[in-house]
Amino acid sequence: MSAYNLQKLNVLVVEGHQMMRRMMRDVMTTLGVNNVEVVTADELGNPDNADFQPDVIFTDWSPNCDGIDIIKKIRGKQREFDRFIPIVMVSAYTELKQVCVARDAGITEFLAKPISATLIYRRICAMVENPRDFVETSSFFGPDRRRRSVGPAGTERRKEMSHLGSGRTAQRPAFADKIS
């Protein structure tokens, strides 16, 4: 695992539990992140927070915070954030069907609670070192859900494009340029 300088990274944490908000802020600070905004889901739409433009979002999915709804709104352009932004789902909901629901909503990475600084750092490294293409279809927009690079049995039918269209992929410039 590489050693990255995270000082220039802007991180938004959306967390339902006060103690977890404090812990996430402390972990980010320990990792060297200077720009951390920690909010509840209700505070996310507050105009006072509109100036903060995150490079990555960590969102909770619990009874106190509907991270799935947040992700769907971001990916569907119903929030003011860049819809290509890397999103890490942080949740105690770790059964396969729940992880699949999060994946299908458009998460970039999944992080199971309880968390640690090492696990958070590994997710950041994974997003930098293995950026994923984004896919848009009539029913999905988000990072390519396939982890393995298994090519099609026949000829590739998808077309690489500079913009997204139905069933097409595009590579978003990675947020790695802020990490040196």
PDB file of C-alpha atoms in Angstrom:
ATOM      1  CA  MET A   1       0.000   0.000   0.000  1.00  0.00           C
ATOM      2  CA  SER A   2       1.386   3.392  -0.990  1.00  0.00           C
ATOM      3  CA  ALA A   3       1.794   6.303   1.383  1.00  0.00           C
ATOM      4  CA  TYR A   4      -0.345   9.216   0.234  1.00  0.00           C
ATOM      5  CA  ASN A   5      -0.445  12.776   1.496  1.00  0.00           C
ATOM      6  CA  LEU A   6      -4.136  13.488   2.139  1.00  0.00           C
ATOM      7  CA  GLN A   7      -3.767  17.127   3.234  1.00  0.00           C
ATOM      8  CA  LYS A   8      -5.453  18.612   0.150  1.00  0.00           C
ATOM      9  CA  LEU A   9      -8.314  16.142   0.111  1.00  0.00           C
ATOM     10  CA  ASN A  10     -11.805  17.500   0.871  1.00  0.00           C
ATOM     11  CA  VAL A  11     -13.844  14.841   2.682  1.00  0.00           C
ATOM     12  CA  LEU A  12     -17.543  14.981   3.466  1.00  0.00           C
ATOM     13  CA  VAL A  13     -18.831  12.609   6.139  1.00  0.00           C
ATOM     14  CA  VAL A  14     -22.597  12.111   6.382  1.00  0.00           C
ATOM     15  CA  GLU A  15     -23.267  10.219   9.601  1.00  0.00           C
ATOM     16  CA  GLY A  16     -26.357   9.725  11.730  1.00  0.00           C
ATOM     17  CA  HIS A  17     -24.701   9.076  15.090  1.00  0.00           C
ATOM     18  CA  GLN A  18     -22.971  11.870  16.987  1.00  0.00           C
ATOM     19  CA  MET A  19     -20.222   9.631  18.383  1.00  0.00           C
ATOM     20  CA  MET A  20     -19.447   8.232  14.919  1.00  0.00           C
ATOM     21  CA  ARG A  21     -19.346  11.762  13.460  1.00  0.00           C
ATOM     22  CA  ARG A  22     -16.734  12.711  16.044  1.00  0.00           C
ATOM     23  CA  MET A  23     -14.780   9.512  15.463  1.00  0.00           C
ATOM     24  CA  MET A  24     -14.816   9.911  11.660  1.00  0.00           C
ATOM     25  CA  ARG A  25     -13.560  13.494  11.979  1.00  0.00           C
ATOM     26  CA  ASP A  26     -10.778  12.333  14.337  1.00  0.00           C
ATOM     27  CA  VAL A  27      -9.776   9.501  12.005  1.00  0.00           C
ATOM     28  CA  MET A  28      -9.674  11.811   8.977  1.00  0.00           C
ATOM     29  CA  THR A  29      -7.560  14.308  10.913  1.00  0.00           C
ATOM     30  CA  THR A  30      -5.237  11.513  12.029  1.00  0.00           C
ATOM     31  CA  LEU A  31      -4.838  10.472   8.378  1.00  0.00           C
ATOM     32  CA  GLY A  32      -3.784  14.032   7.560  1.00  0.00           C
ATOM     33  CA  VAL A  33      -6.991  15.283   5.948  1.00  0.00           C
ATOM     34  CA  ASN A  34      -7.204  19.023   6.667  1.00  0.00           C
ATOM     35  CA  ASN A  35     -10.613  19.679   5.083  1.00  0.00           C
ATOM     36  CA  VAL A  36     -13.325  17.545   6.694  1.00  0.00           C
ATOM     37  CA  GLU A  37     -16.983  18.476   6.823  1.00  0.00           C
ATOM     38  CA  VAL A  38     -19.116  16.245   9.074  1.00  0.00           C
ATOM     39  CA  VAL A  39     -22.903  16.529   8.836  1.00  0.00           C
ATOM     40  CA  THR A  40     -26.119  14.632   9.427  1.00  0.00           C
ATOM     41  CA  ALA A  41     -28.347  13.742   6.473  1.00  0.00           C
ATOM     42  CA  ASP A  42     -30.699  16.584   7.473  1.00  0.00           C
ATOM     43  CA  GLU A  43     -27.831  19.104   7.462  1.00  0.00           C
ATOM     44  CA  LEU A  44     -26.646  17.970   4.026  1.00  0.00           C
ATOM     45  CA  GLY A  45     -29.060  20.264   2.216  1.00  0.00           C
ATOM     46  CA  ASN A  46     -28.259  23.263   4.426  1.00  0.00           C
ATOM     47  CA  PRO A  47     -27.251  26.280   2.289  1.00  0.00           C
ATOM     48  CA  ASP A  48     -24.457  27.046   4.797  1.00  0.00           C
ATOM     49  CA  ASN A  49     -22.725  23.853   3.613  1.00  0.00           C
ATOM     50  CA  ALA A  50     -23.122  24.656  -0.103  1.00  0.00           C
ATOM     51  CA  ASP A  51     -19.614  26.096  -0.511  1.00  0.00           C
ATOM     52  CA  PHE A  52     -17.874  22.891   0.547  1.00  0.00           C
ATOM     53  CA  GLN A  53     -17.019  20.803  -2.521  1.00  0.00           C
ATOM     54  CA  PRO A  54     -15.864  17.332  -1.413  1.00  0.00           C
ATOM     55  CA  ASP A  55     -13.503  15.080  -3.346  1.00  0.00           C
ATOM     56  CA  VAL A  56     -14.920  12.008  -1.628  1.00  0.00           C
ATOM     57  CA  ILE A  57     -18.013  11.293   0.472  1.00  0.00           C
ATOM     58  CA  PHE A  58     -18.308   8.792   3.308  1.00  0.00           C
ATOM     59  CA  THR A  59     -21.974   8.179   4.065  1.00  0.00           C
ATOM     60  CA  ASP A  60     -23.687   6.172   6.757  1.00  0.00           C
ATOM     61  CA  TRP A  61     -26.531   3.747   6.141  1.00  0.00           C
ATOM     62  CA  SER A  62     -28.403   3.150   9.375  1.00  0.00           C
ATOM     63  CA  PRO A  63     -31.799   3.847  10.925  1.00  0.00           C
ATOM     64  CA  ASN A  64     -30.536   7.399  11.616  1.00  0.00           C
ATOM     65  CA  CYS A  65     -29.212   8.079   8.108  1.00  0.00           C
ATOM     66  CA  ASP A  66     -30.499   6.851   4.754  1.00  0.00           C
ATOM     67  CA  GLY A  67     -27.245   6.680   2.811  1.00  0.00           C
ATOM     68  CA  ILE A  68     -28.945   4.830  -0.042  1.00  0.00           C
ATOM     69  CA  ASP A  69     -31.269   7.772  -0.666  1.00  0.00           C
ATOM     70  CA  ILE A  70     -28.330  10.200  -0.512  1.00  0.00           C
ATOM     71  CA  ILE A  71     -26.381   8.181  -3.076  1.00  0.00           C
ATOM     72  CA  LYS A  72     -29.343   7.867  -5.433  1.00  0.00           C
ATOM     73  CA  LYS A  73     -29.889  11.630  -5.299  1.00  0.00           C
ATOM     74  CA  ILE A  74     -26.226  12.377  -5.994  1.00  0.00           C
ATOM     75  CA  ARG A  75     -25.996   9.892  -8.859  1.00  0.00           C
ATOM     76  CA  GLY A  76     -29.325  11.113 -10.233  1.00  0.00           C
ATOM     77  CA  LYS A  77     -28.222  14.791 -10.227  1.00  0.00           C
ATOM     78  CA  GLN A  78     -30.772  15.720  -7.549  1.00  0.00           C
ATOM     79  CA  ARG A  79     -28.003  16.997  -5.253  1.00  0.00           C
ATOM     80  CA  GLU A  80     -25.508  19.750  -5.942  1.00  0.00           C
ATOM     81  CA  PHE A  81     -22.517  17.374  -5.906  1.00  0.00           C
ATOM     82  CA  ASP A  82     -20.600  16.053  -8.890  1.00  0.00           C
ATOM     83  CA  ARG A  83     -22.398  12.833  -9.742  1.00  0.00           C
ATOM     84  CA  PHE A  84     -19.028  11.160 -10.443  1.00  0.00           C
ATOM     85  CA  ILE A  85     -17.795  11.753  -6.904  1.00  0.00           C
ATOM     86  CA  PRO A  86     -16.375   8.683  -5.152  1.00  0.00           C
ATOM     87  CA  ILE A  87     -18.773   7.554  -2.413  1.00  0.00           C
ATOM     88  CA  VAL A  88     -17.901   5.144   0.377  1.00  0.00           C
ATOM     89  CA  MET A  89     -20.842   3.513   2.147  1.00  0.00           C
ATOM     90  CA  VAL A  90     -20.109   3.003   5.850  1.00  0.00           C
ATOM     91  CA  SER A  91     -22.596   0.643   7.443  1.00  0.00           C
ATOM     92  CA  ALA A  92     -23.256  -2.159   9.879  1.00  0.00           C
ATOM     93  CA  TYR A  93     -25.661  -3.597   7.289  1.00  0.00           C
ATOM     94  CA  THR A  94     -23.247  -6.183   5.926  1.00  0.00           C
ATOM     95  CA  GLU A  95     -25.389  -9.020   4.640  1.00  0.00           C
ATOM     96  CA  LEU A  96     -24.809  -9.768   0.951  1.00  0.00           C
ATOM     97  CA  LYS A  97     -28.238  -8.492  -0.126  1.00  0.00           C
ATOM     98  CA  GLN A  98     -27.634  -5.176   1.674  1.00  0.00           C
ATOM     99  CA  VAL A  99     -24.170  -4.762   0.150  1.00  0.00           C
ATOM    100  CA  CYS A 100     -25.748  -5.436  -3.253  1.00  0.00           C
ATOM    101  CA  VAL A 101     -28.408  -2.778  -2.605  1.00  0.00           C
ATOM    102  CA  ALA A 102     -25.628  -0.279  -1.803  1.00  0.00           C
ATOM    103  CA  ARG A 103     -23.647  -1.332  -4.869  1.00  0.00           C
ATOM    104  CA  ASP A 104     -26.722  -1.002  -7.074  1.00  0.00           C
ATOM    105  CA  ALA A 105     -27.371   2.490  -5.678  1.00  0.00           C
ATOM    106  CA  GLY A 106     -23.959   3.569  -7.005  1.00  0.00           C
ATOM    107  CA  ILE A 107     -21.387   3.332  -4.227  1.00  0.00           C
ATOM    108  CA  THR A 108     -17.719   3.275  -5.108  1.00  0.00           C
ATOM    109  CA  GLU A 109     -16.569   1.325  -2.041  1.00  0.00           C
ATOM    110  CA  PHE A 110     -18.202  -0.342   0.974  1.00  0.00           C
ATOM    111  CA  LEU A 111     -16.817  -0.163   4.506  1.00  0.00           C
ATOM    112  CA  ALA A 112     -18.313  -2.332   7.240  1.00  0.00           C
ATOM    113  CA  LYS A 113     -18.625  -1.029  10.771  1.00  0.00           C
ATOM    114  CA  PRO A 114     -16.786  -1.107  13.102  1.00  0.00           C
ATOM    115  CA  ILE A 115     -14.233   0.978  11.256  1.00  0.00           C
ATOM    116  CA  SER A 116     -10.608   1.873  11.833  1.00  0.00           C
ATOM    117  CA  ALA A 117      -8.182   4.417  10.423  1.00  0.00           C
ATOM    118  CA  THR A 118      -6.444   1.613   8.532  1.00  0.00           C
ATOM    119  CA  LEU A 119      -9.673   0.473   6.860  1.00  0.00           C
ATOM    120  CA  ILE A 120     -10.607   4.014   5.843  1.00  0.00           C
ATOM    121  CA  TYR A 121      -7.124   4.612   4.446  1.00  0.00           C
ATOM    122  CA  ARG A 122      -7.321   1.340   2.473  1.00  0.00           C
ATOM    123  CA  ARG A 123     -10.605   2.434   0.878  1.00  0.00           C
ATOM    124  CA  ILE A 124      -9.049   5.763  -0.139  1.00  0.00           C
ATOM    125  CA  CYS A 125      -6.029   3.923  -1.580  1.00  0.00           C
ATOM    126  CA  ALA A 126      -8.315   1.528  -3.471  1.00  0.00           C
ATOM    127  CA  MET A 127     -10.155   4.440  -5.089  1.00  0.00           C
ATOM    128  CA  VAL A 128      -6.873   6.106  -6.094  1.00  0.00           C
ATOM    129  CA  GLU A 129      -5.076   3.000  -7.311  1.00  0.00           C
ATOM    130  CA  ASN A 130      -8.050   1.301  -8.999  1.00  0.00           C
ATOM    131  CA  PRO A 131     -10.388   3.970 -10.359  1.00  0.00           C
ATOM    132  CA  ARG A 132     -13.549   2.562 -11.865  1.00  0.00           C
ATOM    133  CA  ASP A 133     -15.295   3.545 -15.053  1.00  0.00           C
ATOM    134  CA  PHE A 134     -18.781   4.959 -14.689  1.00  0.00           C
ATOM    135  CA  VAL A 135     -21.715   3.368 -16.445  1.00  0.00           C
ATOM    136  CA  GLU A 136     -25.042   4.900 -17.379  1.00  0.00           C
ATOM    137  CA  THR A 137     -28.046   2.879 -18.460  1.00  0.00           C
ATOM    138  CA  SER A 138     -31.749   3.571 -18.257  1.00  0.00           C
ATOM    139  CA  SER A 139     -31.825   2.177 -14.696  1.00  0.00           C
ATOM    140  CA  PHE A 140     -28.321   2.791 -13.299  1.00  0.00           C
ATOM    141  CA  PHE A 141     -25.636   5.445 -13.057  1.00  0.00           C
ATOM    142  CA  GLY A 142     -22.490   4.852 -11.065  1.00  0.00           C
ATOM    143  CA  PRO A 143     -19.163   3.059 -10.951  1.00  0.00           C
ATOM    144  CA  ASP A 144     -18.925  -0.124 -12.953  1.00  0.00           C
ATOM    145  CA  ARG A 145     -20.177  -2.795 -10.552  1.00  0.00           C
ATOM    146  CA  ARG A 146     -17.870  -5.463 -11.918  1.00  0.00           C
ATOM    147  CA  ARG A 147     -14.664  -5.900  -9.932  1.00  0.00           C
ATOM    148  CA  ARG A 148     -13.001  -8.508 -12.085  1.00  0.00           C
ATOM    149  CA  SER A 149     -11.770  -7.621 -15.539  1.00  0.00           C
ATOM    150  CA  VAL A 150     -13.540 -10.401 -17.358  1.00  0.00           C
ATOM    151  CA  GLY A 151     -14.025  -9.435 -20.956  1.00  0.00           C
ATOM    152  CA  PRO A 152     -17.056 -10.329 -23.029  1.00  0.00           C
ATOM    153  CA  ALA A 153     -17.186 -13.725 -24.724  1.00  0.00           C
ATOM    154  CA  GLY A 154     -17.427 -12.108 -28.135  1.00  0.00           C
ATOM    155  CA  THR A 155     -16.631  -8.697 -29.504  1.00  0.00           C
ATOM    156  CA  GLU A 156     -16.900  -5.713 -27.153  1.00  0.00           C
ATOM    157  CA  ARG A 157     -20.244  -4.052 -27.875  1.00  0.00           C
ATOM    158  CA  ARG A 158     -19.913  -1.044 -25.569  1.00  0.00           C
ATOM    159  CA  LYS A 159     -18.424   2.104 -26.946  1.00  0.00           C
ATOM    160  CA  GLU A 160     -15.979   4.368 -25.106  1.00  0.00           C
ATOM    161  CA  MET A 161     -17.208   7.935 -25.226  1.00  0.00           C
ATOM    162  CA  SER A 162     -16.227  11.286 -23.791  1.00  0.00           C
ATOM    163  CA  HIS A 163     -19.807  11.700 -22.570  1.00  0.00           C
ATOM    164  CA  LEU A 164     -22.214   9.199 -21.155  1.00  0.00           C
ATOM    165  CA  GLY A 165     -25.167   7.703 -22.906  1.00  0.00           C
ATOM    166  CA  SER A 166     -27.313   4.648 -22.535  1.00  0.00           C
ATOM    167  CA  GLY A 167     -25.181   1.636 -21.700  1.00  0.00           C
ATOM    168  CA  ARG A 168     -21.893   3.438 -22.253  1.00  0.00           C
ATOM    169  CA  THR A 169     -18.875   3.919 -20.028  1.00  0.00           C
ATOM    170  CA  ALA A 170     -16.603   6.858 -19.342  1.00  0.00           C
ATOM    171  CA  GLN A 171     -13.609   7.351 -17.086  1.00  0.00           C
ATOM    172  CA  ARG A 172     -13.827  10.259 -14.668  1.00  0.00           C
ATOM    173  CA  PRO A 173     -10.548  11.946 -13.879  1.00  0.00           C
ATOM    174  CA  ALA A 174      -9.514  10.475 -10.541  1.00  0.00           C
ATOM    175  CA  PHE A 175      -9.379  12.604  -7.437  1.00  0.00           C
ATOM    176  CA  ALA A 176      -5.817  11.317  -7.061  1.00  0.00           C
ATOM    177  CA  ASP A 177      -4.394  14.600  -8.328  1.00  0.00           C
ATOM    178  CA  LYS A 178      -5.072  16.065  -4.877  1.00  0.00           C
ATOM    179  CA  ILE A 179      -3.152  13.252  -3.214  1.00  0.00           C
ATOM    180  CA  SER A 180       0.596  13.370  -3.576  1.00  0.00           C
TER     181      SER A 180
END
